[in-house]
Amino acid sequence: MGETADVITGEDGLARPPWAAVDPLLREYYDTEWGMPVRDERGLFERVSLEAFQSGLSWATILRKRPAFRAAFDDFDPDAVAGYGDDDVTRLLGDAGIIRNRAKITATIGNARATVALRDDPEYEGLAGLIWSFRPARTPEPRTFADIPTTSPESVALAKTLRAKGFRFVGPTTMFALMEAAGLVDTHLLGSHRRGSSGVW
């Protein structure tokens, strides 16, 4: 492997950041998912949920548990999760396949209810409309990891708006990570083979 300016060139000749260069699961996620536009309600609800569970943990941990999370939370169908009650919380707390954090579990259920409620919101007409309304006019152009921000004015505003709509575990840093993952900003390093691949920028 070759290495220059915070990217690592793999045996396939493609340049990736170190976090995506070694672990096969992370490499596949980086090459095929991370930074690609997500515009559907279920997809964005899943990402909001997983970003909340990731708080304080590594993304690799969450990605390895994603199949179990999907099974446990009805494939992140907001209508199904919004209907969860105390028995479901108990079930989820007993599921070793996911992160068994009561606050994050109850927040996910509450966030599902907030997602359903947003469908009737005349301003945003749903979770996707709300999140994408905070897409910035410009995206960062990082050459090194030190150039990549962890928040932005838009992620601060998005977090504030989501909290006002009843969402929890949606701080500015978590929402910036969501914006990166869902294609609202492109923080692929300029030297990465994925830079500009979303079609948004």
Tab-separated table of N, CA and C in Angstrom, residues 36-153:
chain	number	residue	atom	x	y	z
A	36	MET	N	-23.143	8.960	-0.172
A	36	MET	CA	-24.107	8.911	-1.260
A	36	MET	C	-25.447	9.476	-0.781
A	37	PRO	N	-26.167	10.176	-1.655
A	37	PRO	CA	-27.403	10.834	-1.220
A	37	PRO	C	-28.448	9.854	-0.695
A	38	VAL	N	-28.996	10.173	0.469
A	38	VAL	CA	-30.106	9.423	1.052
A	38	VAL	C	-31.267	10.412	1.159
A	39	ARG	N	-32.335	10.147	0.440
A	39	ARG	CA	-33.438	11.111	0.372
A	39	ARG	C	-34.780	10.525	0.804
A	40	ASP	N	-34.786	9.253	1.224
A	40	ASP	CA	-36.053	8.641	1.627
A	40	ASP	C	-36.194	8.663	3.147
A	41	GLU	N	-37.430	8.692	3.603
A	41	GLU	CA	-37.712	8.809	5.026
A	41	GLU	C	-37.109	7.665	5.835
A	42	ARG	N	-37.332	6.425	5.405
A	42	ARG	CA	-36.840	5.290	6.171
A	42	ARG	C	-35.311	5.301	6.237
A	43	GLY	N	-34.689	5.567	5.100
A	43	GLY	CA	-33.238	5.593	5.072
A	43	GLY	C	-32.657	6.648	5.990
A	44	LEU	N	-33.275	7.816	6.020
A	44	LEU	CA	-32.782	8.882	6.888
A	44	LEU	C	-33.100	8.601	8.354
A	45	PHE	N	-34.263	8.013	8.631
A	45	PHE	CA	-34.568	7.649	10.010
A	45	PHE	C	-33.570	6.619	10.513
A	46	GLU	N	-33.219	5.647	9.682
A	46	GLU	CA	-32.212	4.665	10.088
A	46	GLU	C	-30.889	5.357	10.405
A	47	ARG	N	-30.473	6.281	9.562
A	47	ARG	CA	-29.183	6.934	9.775
A	47	ARG	C	-29.198	7.845	10.997
A	48	VAL	N	-30.306	8.560	11.214
A	48	VAL	CA	-30.431	9.353	12.440
A	48	VAL	C	-30.320	8.435	13.659
A	49	SER	N	-30.982	7.287	13.587
A	49	SER	CA	-30.986	6.339	14.706
A	49	SER	C	-29.591	5.777	14.953
A	50	LEU	N	-28.923	5.331	13.900
A	50	LEU	CA	-27.610	4.716	14.069
A	50	LEU	C	-26.559	5.744	14.483
A	51	GLU	N	-26.669	6.971	13.998
A	51	GLU	CA	-25.747	8.015	14.449
A	51	GLU	C	-25.927	8.260	15.942
A	52	ALA	N	-27.174	8.207	16.420
A	52	ALA	CA	-27.416	8.389	17.852
A	52	ALA	C	-26.805	7.248	18.658
A	53	PHE	N	-26.975	6.029	18.191
A	53	PHE	CA	-26.388	4.887	18.900
A	53	PHE	C	-24.860	4.930	18.842
A	54	GLN	N	-24.310	5.521	17.769
A	54	GLN	CA	-22.861	5.563	17.611
A	54	GLN	C	-22.202	6.508	18.604
A	55	SER	N	-22.940	7.483	19.096
A	55	SER	CA	-22.373	8.491	19.990
A	55	SER	C	-21.554	7.842	21.109
A	56	GLY	N	-20.258	8.156	21.144
A	56	GLY	CA	-19.368	7.593	22.155
A	56	GLY	C	-18.734	6.273	21.767
A	57	LEU	N	-19.107	5.739	20.591
A	57	LEU	CA	-18.582	4.449	20.137
A	57	LEU	C	-17.964	4.614	18.750
A	58	SER	N	-17.324	3.572	18.254
A	58	SER	CA	-16.763	3.633	16.910
A	58	SER	C	-17.838	3.275	15.887
A	59	TRP	N	-17.701	3.853	14.681
A	59	TRP	CA	-18.664	3.533	13.632
A	59	TRP	C	-18.545	2.065	13.225
A	60	ALA	N	-17.343	1.507	13.319
A	60	ALA	CA	-17.176	0.093	12.978
A	60	ALA	C	-18.058	-0.783	13.860
A	61	THR	N	-18.159	-0.437	15.131
A	61	THR	CA	-19.016	-1.188	16.055
A	61	THR	C	-20.461	-1.168	15.582
A	62	ILE	N	-20.941	0.014	15.206
A	62	ILE	CA	-22.326	0.158	14.757
A	62	ILE	C	-22.547	-0.585	13.444
A	63	LEU	N	-21.605	-0.467	12.532
A	63	LEU	CA	-21.763	-1.102	11.229
A	63	LEU	C	-21.841	-2.625	11.363
A	64	ARG	N	-21.034	-3.188	12.261
A	64	ARG	CA	-21.077	-4.639	12.472
A	64	ARG	C	-22.412	-5.070	13.084
A	65	LYS	N	-23.017	-4.183	13.856
A	65	LYS	CA	-24.282	-4.504	14.495
A	65	LYS	C	-25.499	-4.069	13.666
A	66	ARG	N	-25.261	-3.444	12.523
A	66	ARG	CA	-26.381	-2.908	11.751
A	66	ARG	C	-27.412	-3.973	11.374
A	67	PRO	N	-27.022	-5.163	10.925
A	67	PRO	CA	-28.058	-6.169	10.637
A	67	PRO	C	-28.927	-6.489	11.858
A	68	ALA	N	-28.304	-6.563	13.036
A	68	ALA	CA	-29.067	-6.834	14.262
A	68	ALA	C	-29.970	-5.656	14.608
A	69	PHE	N	-29.473	-4.437	14.411
A	69	PHE	CA	-30.315	-3.255	14.644
A	69	PHE	C	-31.531	-3.276	13.720
A	70	ARG	N	-31.299	-3.602	12.458
A	70	ARG	CA	-32.414	-3.628	11.510
A	70	ARG	C	-33.451	-4.672	11.901
A	71	ALA	N	-32.979	-5.813	12.345
A	71	ALA	CA	-33.908	-6.861	12.777
A	71	ALA	C	-34.669	-6.437	14.026
A	72	ALA	N	-33.966	-5.803	14.956
A	72	ALA	CA	-34.573	-5.428	16.234
A	72	ALA	C	-35.572	-4.289	16.087
A	73	PHE	N	-35.326	-3.376	15.129
A	73	PHE	CA	-36.167	-2.187	14.969
A	73	PHE	C	-37.009	-2.231	13.694
A	74	ASP	N	-37.474	-3.432	13.319
A	74	ASP	CA	-38.385	-3.562	12.172
A	74	ASP	C	-37.857	-2.836	10.945
A	75	ASP	N	-36.574	-3.022	10.651
A	75	ASP	CA	-35.934	-2.413	9.487
A	75	ASP	C	-36.090	-0.889	9.487
A	76	PHE	N	-36.174	-0.329	10.693
A	76	PHE	CA	-36.296	1.125	10.883
A	76	PHE	C	-37.498	1.715	10.134
A	77	ASP	N	-38.584	0.959	10.131
A	77	ASP	CA	-39.854	1.478	9.620
A	77	ASP	C	-40.402	2.444	10.676
A	78	PRO	N	-40.485	3.746	10.381
A	78	PRO	CA	-40.902	4.695	11.416
A	78	PRO	C	-42.271	4.390	12.012
A	79	ASP	N	-43.213	3.925	11.178
A	79	ASP	CA	-44.550	3.614	11.698
A	79	ASP	C	-44.499	2.477	12.708
A	80	ALA	N	-43.716	1.452	12.410
A	80	ALA	CA	-43.610	0.317	13.326
A	80	ALA	C	-42.941	0.737	14.635
A	81	VAL	N	-41.817	1.457	14.524
A	81	VAL	CA	-41.073	1.841	15.728
A	81	VAL	C	-41.873	2.841	16.565
A	82	ALA	N	-42.641	3.704	15.903
A	82	ALA	CA	-43.461	4.676	16.626
A	82	ALA	C	-44.496	3.993	17.514
A	83	GLY	N	-44.866	2.771	17.160
A	83	GLY	CA	-45.859	2.030	17.941
A	83	GLY	C	-45.286	1.217	19.085
A	84	TYR	N	-43.972	1.261	19.276
A	84	TYR	CA	-43.345	0.479	20.340
A	84	TYR	C	-43.790	0.971	21.711
A	85	GLY	N	-43.922	0.010	22.632
A	85	GLY	CA	-44.285	0.327	24.005
A	85	GLY	C	-43.265	-0.248	24.981
A	86	ASP	N	-43.666	-0.358	26.237
A	86	ASP	CA	-42.752	-0.814	27.288
A	86	ASP	C	-42.216	-2.219	27.018
A	87	ASP	N	-43.056	-3.094	26.479
A	87	ASP	CA	-42.600	-4.460	26.186
A	87	ASP	C	-41.483	-4.459	25.153
A	88	ASP	N	-41.584	-3.550	24.197
A	88	ASP	CA	-40.535	-3.461	23.172
A	88	ASP	C	-39.237	-2.934	23.763
A	89	VAL	N	-39.341	-1.964	24.663
A	89	VAL	CA	-38.142	-1.450	25.330
A	89	VAL	C	-37.457	-2.583	26.095
A	90	THR	N	-38.236	-3.381	26.805
A	90	THR	CA	-37.683	-4.525	27.534
A	90	THR	C	-37.030	-5.512	26.575
A	91	ARG	N	-37.703	-5.785	25.458
A	91	ARG	CA	-37.153	-6.692	24.436
A	91	ARG	C	-35.819	-6.171	23.911
A	92	LEU	N	-35.759	-4.891	23.603
A	92	LEU	CA	-34.553	-4.304	23.033
A	92	LEU	C	-33.413	-4.276	24.052
A	93	LEU	N	-33.749	-4.031	25.308
A	93	LEU	CA	-32.721	-4.036	26.355
A	93	LEU	C	-32.144	-5.431	26.563
A	94	GLY	N	-32.877	-6.441	26.142
A	94	GLY	CA	-32.397	-7.815	26.277
A	94	GLY	C	-31.730	-8.354	25.023
A	95	ASP	N	-31.625	-7.513	23.984
A	95	ASP	CA	-31.075	-7.953	22.703
A	95	ASP	C	-29.570	-7.687	22.679
A	96	ALA	N	-28.778	-8.741	22.801
A	96	ALA	CA	-27.320	-8.594	22.850
A	96	ALA	C	-26.723	-8.175	21.511
A	97	GLY	N	-27.512	-8.232	20.452
A	97	GLY	CA	-27.006	-7.882	19.141
A	97	GLY	C	-26.885	-6.388	18.899
A	98	ILE	N	-27.564	-5.579	19.743
A	98	ILE	CA	-27.550	-4.130	19.554
A	98	ILE	C	-26.863	-3.462	20.745
A	99	ILE	N	-26.827	-2.136	20.739
A	99	ILE	CA	-26.317	-1.369	21.877
A	99	ILE	C	-27.466	-1.227	22.862
A	100	ARG	N	-27.317	-1.804	24.029
A	100	ARG	CA	-28.428	-1.832	24.994
A	100	ARG	C	-28.335	-0.625	25.928
A	101	ASN	N	-28.717	0.508	25.397
A	101	ASN	CA	-28.688	1.772	26.123
A	101	ASN	C	-30.125	2.288	26.183
A	102	ARG	N	-30.698	2.318	27.378
A	102	ARG	CA	-32.119	2.668	27.511
A	102	ARG	C	-32.417	4.053	26.943
A	103	ALA	N	-31.567	5.019	27.229
A	103	ALA	CA	-31.823	6.389	26.765
A	103	ALA	C	-31.843	6.448	25.237
A	104	LYS	N	-30.921	5.730	24.604
A	104	LYS	CA	-30.869	5.746	23.140
A	104	LYS	C	-32.028	4.955	22.539
A	105	ILE	N	-32.424	3.881	23.192
A	105	ILE	CA	-33.566	3.098	22.712
A	105	ILE	C	-34.847	3.922	22.789
A	106	THR	N	-35.081	4.554	23.923
A	106	THR	CA	-36.313	5.346	24.060
A	106	THR	C	-36.266	6.576	23.157
A	107	ALA	N	-35.071	7.137	22.935
A	107	ALA	CA	-34.954	8.262	22.009
A	107	ALA	C	-35.308	7.829	20.591
A	108	THR	N	-34.885	6.630	20.191
A	108	THR	CA	-35.187	6.135	18.848
A	108	THR	C	-36.687	5.975	18.653
A	109	ILE	N	-37.366	5.476	19.677
A	109	ILE	CA	-38.832	5.351	19.604
A	109	ILE	C	-39.475	6.733	19.511
A	110	GLY	N	-39.012	7.650	20.337
A	110	GLY	CA	-39.523	9.021	20.285
A	110	GLY	C	-39.234	9.684	18.949
A	111	ASN	N	-38.059	9.412	18.408
A	111	ASN	CA	-37.703	9.989	17.111
A	111	ASN	C	-38.556	9.424	15.984
A	112	ALA	N	-38.953	8.164	16.117
A	112	ALA	CA	-39.867	7.578	15.125
A	112	ALA	C	-41.212	8.307	15.161
A	113	ARG	N	-41.703	8.584	16.359
A	113	ARG	CA	-42.973	9.309	16.487
A	113	ARG	C	-42.851	10.715	15.919
A	114	ALA	N	-41.702	11.350	16.151
A	114	ALA	CA	-41.474	12.680	15.599
A	114	ALA	C	-41.376	12.631	14.077
A	115	THR	N	-40.796	11.558	13.552
A	115	THR	CA	-40.696	11.377	12.098
A	115	THR	C	-42.081	11.259	11.477
A	116	VAL	N	-42.950	10.462	12.107
A	116	VAL	CA	-44.316	10.306	11.608
A	116	VAL	C	-45.053	11.652	11.656
A	117	ALA	N	-44.860	12.389	12.739
A	117	ALA	CA	-45.533	13.680	12.886
A	117	ALA	C	-45.078	14.687	11.828
A	118	LEU	N	-43.827	14.581	11.402
A	118	LEU	CA	-43.295	15.528	10.414
A	118	LEU	C	-43.976	15.417	9.052
A	119	ARG	N	-44.604	14.293	8.785
A	119	ARG	CA	-45.277	14.135	7.491
A	119	ARG	C	-46.369	15.180	7.303
A	120	ASP	N	-46.935	15.632	8.398
A	120	ASP	CA	-48.015	16.623	8.330
A	120	ASP	C	-47.509	18.045	8.534
A	121	ASP	N	-46.195	18.209	8.595
A	121	ASP	CA	-45.614	19.528	8.808
A	121	ASP	C	-45.661	20.311	7.490
A	122	PRO	N	-46.382	21.433	7.445
A	122	PRO	CA	-46.534	22.154	6.175
A	122	PRO	C	-45.238	22.768	5.665
A	123	GLU	N	-44.280	23.026	6.558
A	123	GLU	CA	-43.029	23.649	6.129
A	123	GLU	C	-42.074	22.657	5.492
A	124	TYR	N	-41.958	21.471	6.088
A	124	TYR	CA	-40.945	20.522	5.629
A	124	TYR	C	-41.512	19.297	4.921
A	125	GLU	N	-42.772	18.950	5.212
A	125	GLU	CA	-43.437	17.803	4.584
A	125	GLU	C	-42.633	16.523	4.733
A	126	GLY	N	-42.066	16.323	5.913
A	126	GLY	CA	-41.399	15.060	6.188
A	126	GLY	C	-39.949	15.227	6.596
A	127	LEU	N	-39.393	14.116	7.114
A	127	LEU	CA	-38.019	14.132	7.618
A	127	LEU	C	-37.020	14.453	6.508
A	128	ALA	N	-37.220	13.879	5.323
A	128	ALA	CA	-36.277	14.126	4.231
A	128	ALA	C	-36.275	15.598	3.841
A	129	GLY	N	-37.450	16.190	3.762
A	129	GLY	CA	-37.535	17.602	3.413
A	129	GLY	C	-36.850	18.481	4.436
A	130	LEU	N	-37.026	18.133	5.707
A	130	LEU	CA	-36.383	18.913	6.765
A	130	LEU	C	-34.862	18.806	6.676
A	131	ILE	N	-34.355	17.589	6.646
A	131	ILE	CA	-32.896	17.406	6.655
A	131	ILE	C	-32.255	18.045	5.428
A	132	TRP	N	-32.811	17.817	4.244
A	132	TRP	CA	-32.194	18.334	3.020
A	132	TRP	C	-32.327	19.842	2.893
A	133	SER	N	-33.237	20.456	3.652
A	133	SER	CA	-33.333	21.914	3.608
A	133	SER	C	-32.106	22.571	4.239
A	134	PHE	N	-31.299	21.792	4.945
A	134	PHE	CA	-30.095	22.323	5.584
A	134	PHE	C	-28.829	22.010	4.783
A	135	ARG	N	-28.993	21.569	3.562
A	135	ARG	CA	-27.813	21.388	2.695
A	135	ARG	C	-27.163	22.751	2.482
A	136	PRO	N	-25.858	22.869	2.719
A	136	PRO	CA	-25.196	24.169	2.578
A	136	PRO	C	-25.005	24.550	1.114
A	137	ALA	N	-24.659	25.816	0.900
A	137	ALA	CA	-24.426	26.297	-0.460
A	137	ALA	C	-23.099	25.788	-1.005
A	138	ARG	N	-22.154	25.500	-0.098
A	138	ARG	CA	-20.846	24.981	-0.505
A	138	ARG	C	-20.475	23.810	0.386
A	139	THR	N	-19.619	22.955	-0.126
A	139	THR	CA	-19.148	21.813	0.669
A	139	THR	C	-17.669	22.006	0.996
A	140	PRO	N	-17.194	21.448	2.113
A	140	PRO	CA	-15.761	21.532	2.401
A	140	PRO	C	-14.927	20.864	1.313
A	141	GLU	N	-13.679	21.288	1.202
A	141	GLU	CA	-12.748	20.686	0.240
A	141	GLU	C	-11.470	20.296	0.980
A	142	PRO	N	-11.573	19.278	1.819
A	142	PRO	CA	-10.436	18.932	2.688
A	142	PRO	C	-9.316	18.197	1.948
A	143	ARG	N	-8.092	18.641	2.200
A	143	ARG	CA	-6.923	17.936	1.686
A	143	ARG	C	-6.387	16.940	2.719
A	144	THR	N	-6.563	17.277	4.002
A	144	THR	CA	-6.102	16.412	5.088
A	144	THR	C	-7.222	16.262	6.100
A	145	PHE	N	-7.054	15.313	7.009
A	145	PHE	CA	-8.075	15.119	8.042
A	145	PHE	C	-8.237	16.341	8.914
A	146	ALA	N	-7.163	17.095	9.105
A	146	ALA	CA	-7.236	18.300	9.917
A	146	ALA	C	-8.157	19.348	9.293
A	147	ASP	N	-8.378	19.237	7.981
A	147	ASP	CA	-9.238	20.194	7.278
A	147	ASP	C	-10.725	19.861	7.399
A	148	ILE	N	-11.052	18.673	7.881
A	148	ILE	CA	-12.457	18.246	7.927
A	148	ILE	C	-13.109	18.780	9.196
A	149	PRO	N	-14.153	19.587	9.047
A	149	PRO	CA	-14.844	20.088	10.246
A	149	PRO	C	-15.651	18.989	10.919
A	150	THR	N	-16.021	19.221	12.164
A	150	THR	CA	-16.877	18.269	12.887
A	150	THR	C	-18.279	18.834	13.101
A	151	THR	N	-18.429	20.118	12.859
A	151	THR	CA	-19.747	20.758	12.886
A	151	THR	C	-19.753	21.827	11.799
A	152	SER	N	-20.915	22.401	11.579
A	152	SER	CA	-21.043	23.513	10.640
A	152	SER	C	-22.232	24.349	11.085
A	153	PRO	N	-22.344	25.576	10.606
A	153	PRO	CA	-23.542	26.361	10.944
A	153	PRO	C	-24.826	25.613	10.579
